[in-house]
Structure formats: structure tokens, C-alpha cells
Coordinates of C-alpha atoms in Angstrom, one line a residue:
X246 CA -29.5 -70.8 -9.1
X247 CA -26.7 -73.6 -7.6
X248 CA -27.4 -76.5 -5.4
X249 CA -27.5 -75.8 -1.9
X250 CA -24.3 -77.3 0.0
X251 CA -25.4 -78.9 3.2
X252 CA -22.8 -79.7 6.1
X253 CA -23.8 -82.3 8.9
X254 CA -21.9 -82.2 11.9
X255 CA -22.4 -85.1 14.3
X256 CA -19.7 -87.3 16.1
X257 CA -22.4 -90.4 15.3
X258 CA -21.2 -91.8 12.2
X259 CA -24.8 -94.0 11.8
X260 CA -26.4 -90.3 12.2
X261 CA -23.9 -88.6 9.6
X262 CA -24.3 -91.3 7.2
X263 CA -28.2 -91.6 7.7
X264 CA -28.6 -87.7 6.9
X265 CA -26.3 -87.6 4.1
X266 CA -28.3 -90.1 2.4
X267 CA -31.4 -88.6 3.0
X268 CA -30.2 -85.2 2.0
X269 CA -28.3 -86.7 -1.1
X270 CA -31.8 -88.4 -2.4
X271 CA -32.9 -84.6 -2.7
X272 CA -29.9 -84.0 -4.8
X273 CA -28.7 -81.6 -2.0
X274 CA -24.4 -81.2 -2.1
X275 CA -23.8 -82.7 1.3
X276 CA -20.4 -82.6 3.4
X277 CA -20.3 -84.5 6.9
X278 CA -18.1 -83.7 9.9
X279 CA -17.5 -85.7 12.9
X280 CA -16.9 -82.4 15.1
X281 CA -16.9 -78.9 15.2
X282 CA -13.4 -78.7 15.1
X283 CA -12.9 -80.6 11.7
X284 CA -15.6 -78.4 10.2
X285 CA -14.4 -75.1 11.2
X286 CA -10.9 -76.3 9.5
X287 CA -12.8 -77.4 6.4
X288 CA -12.9 -75.4 3.1
X289 CA -16.4 -76.1 2.9
X290 CA -16.9 -73.5 5.9
X291 CA -17.4 -70.5 3.6
X292 CA -19.6 -72.1 1.3
X293 CA -22.3 -73.7 3.4
X294 CA -25.6 -72.9 3.0
X295 CA -27.1 -74.8 6.1
X296 CA -25.5 -76.1 9.1
X297 CA -27.3 -79.3 10.2
X298 CA -25.1 -80.1 13.8
X299 CA -25.9 -82.4 16.7
X300 CA -26.0 -80.1 20.0
X301 CA -24.1 -82.4 22.6
X302 CA -20.8 -83.5 21.2
X303 CA -17.6 -84.4 23.0
X304 CA -15.2 -81.1 22.4
X305 CA -17.1 -78.6 21.1
X306 CA -20.8 -78.4 21.2
X307 CA -23.4 -77.3 18.5
X308 CA -24.2 -74.2 20.2
X309 CA -20.6 -73.5 20.7
X310 CA -20.1 -74.0 17.1
X311 CA -22.8 -71.3 16.4
X312 CA -21.1 -69.0 18.7
X313 CA -18.0 -69.3 16.9
X314 CA -19.2 -69.2 13.3
X315 CA -20.8 -66.1 14.1
X316 CA -17.4 -65.0 15.7
X317 CA -16.0 -65.2 12.2
X318 CA -18.9 -63.6 10.5
X319 CA -20.4 -66.9 8.9
X320 CA -23.8 -66.3 8.6
X321 CA -25.0 -70.1 7.7
X322 CA -28.3 -71.2 9.1
X323 CA -28.5 -73.6 12.1
X324 CA -30.5 -76.6 12.4
X325 CA -30.1 -78.5 15.8
X326 CA -30.9 -82.2 16.6
X327 CA -30.3 -83.9 19.9
X328 CA -30.9 -86.8 21.5
X329 CA -31.3 -85.2 25.1
X330 CA -33.4 -82.3 24.2
X331 CA -35.2 -80.4 26.8
X332 CA -37.0 -77.2 26.8
X333 CA -33.9 -75.2 28.1
X334 CA -31.4 -76.7 25.5
X335 CA -34.3 -76.1 22.8
X336 CA -34.7 -72.3 23.8
X337 CA -31.3 -71.8 24.2
X338 CA -30.7 -73.0 20.4
X339 CA -33.7 -70.8 19.1
X340 CA -32.5 -67.7 21.1
X341 CA -29.2 -67.9 19.5
X342 CA -31.0 -67.5 16.1
X343 CA -31.6 -71.4 15.1
X344 CA -33.9 -71.8 12.4
X345 CA -34.8 -75.5 13.8
X346 CA -34.6 -77.9 16.2
X347 CA -35.3 -81.8 16.0
X348 CA -35.2 -84.1 18.7
X349 CA -33.9 -88.0 17.9
X350 CA -35.4 -89.7 16.2
X351 CA -37.1 -87.4 13.9
X352 CA -38.8 -87.9 10.3
X353 CA -37.4 -86.6 7.4
X354 CA -40.2 -84.2 6.4
X355 CA -39.5 -82.7 9.8
X356 CA -35.8 -82.3 8.4
X357 CA -36.8 -81.1 5.4
X358 CA -39.2 -78.7 6.7
X359 CA -36.6 -77.1 9.0
X360 CA -34.2 -77.0 6.0
X361 CA -36.7 -75.4 3.6
X362 CA -37.0 -72.4 6.2
X363 CA -33.4 -72.4 6.7
X364 CA -32.6 -71.8 2.6
X365 CA -34.8 -69.4 2.2
X366 CA -33.7 -67.5 5.2
X367 CA -30.2 -67.7 3.5
X368 CA -31.4 -66.6 0.1
X369 CA -33.5 -64.0 1.3
X370 CA -30.2 -62.6 3.4
X371 CA -28.0 -62.9 0.6
X372 CA -30.4 -60.8 -1.8
X373 CA -30.5 -57.9 0.9

């Protein structure tokens, strides 16, 4: 089985760096993007096993990114994170198919809990 590739999309450089280092510590292949638009134009789009993205970004939100990826028929699971979480945003993300939702700051083990579930879902869908 190949190593999953995780794409991290967040407009905060320090968040991207921290998550990248955390994921690489578990030997994941990680690509980071400062915006949803950059990710959508990247060659990694079709290779991504899971997207970890901020909800609120300048031009295109994480929820808009999910909508656009589904419209283009990409089925990678999503984990959302936000510093401005509320029940409405969380419910909206989960209703649109997010596997996880994290309020910043969050503990690394919580990210891995959601990531394990997301990758399991991705494997199950690929096997179906």
C-alpha cells in the first residue's frame, strides 16, 4: 500500500508549517498550499488522499473548496479546521461531507484521529 498524500490548505504560514511537520513525523507525504485556488491548480489535486483545510480563507473558503472539488468529481475526504468555530459552521461542514472538524488550536492526537478515519473512508471507497 502506498503512503497517503495529504494536502494542507491554509492561508496562515505558521499553521501550514506546524501541520506539515506533524504529518511528516508520521511519514505522510505532505503538500501545503496558501490558498484553495493554488491547490485547485496543482498537480497534487488528483493524487490527494485527504484535504486538511481552514474554513475561512481570503478568496475561496474551505467549504467552497469542498464544493468545487465535488463538482469536479474529486472525492478526497476533508478535515476542516477553524479558529472561529461555531455550531452552524461545524454543522455545515459535516453536512457537506467533512470527516472531521477541529477548532484551532487543537491537539495533534485529535488531528490523527480524524485523519485515520478519513483515510479509512478513502480506502473503503477506492475498494468499492
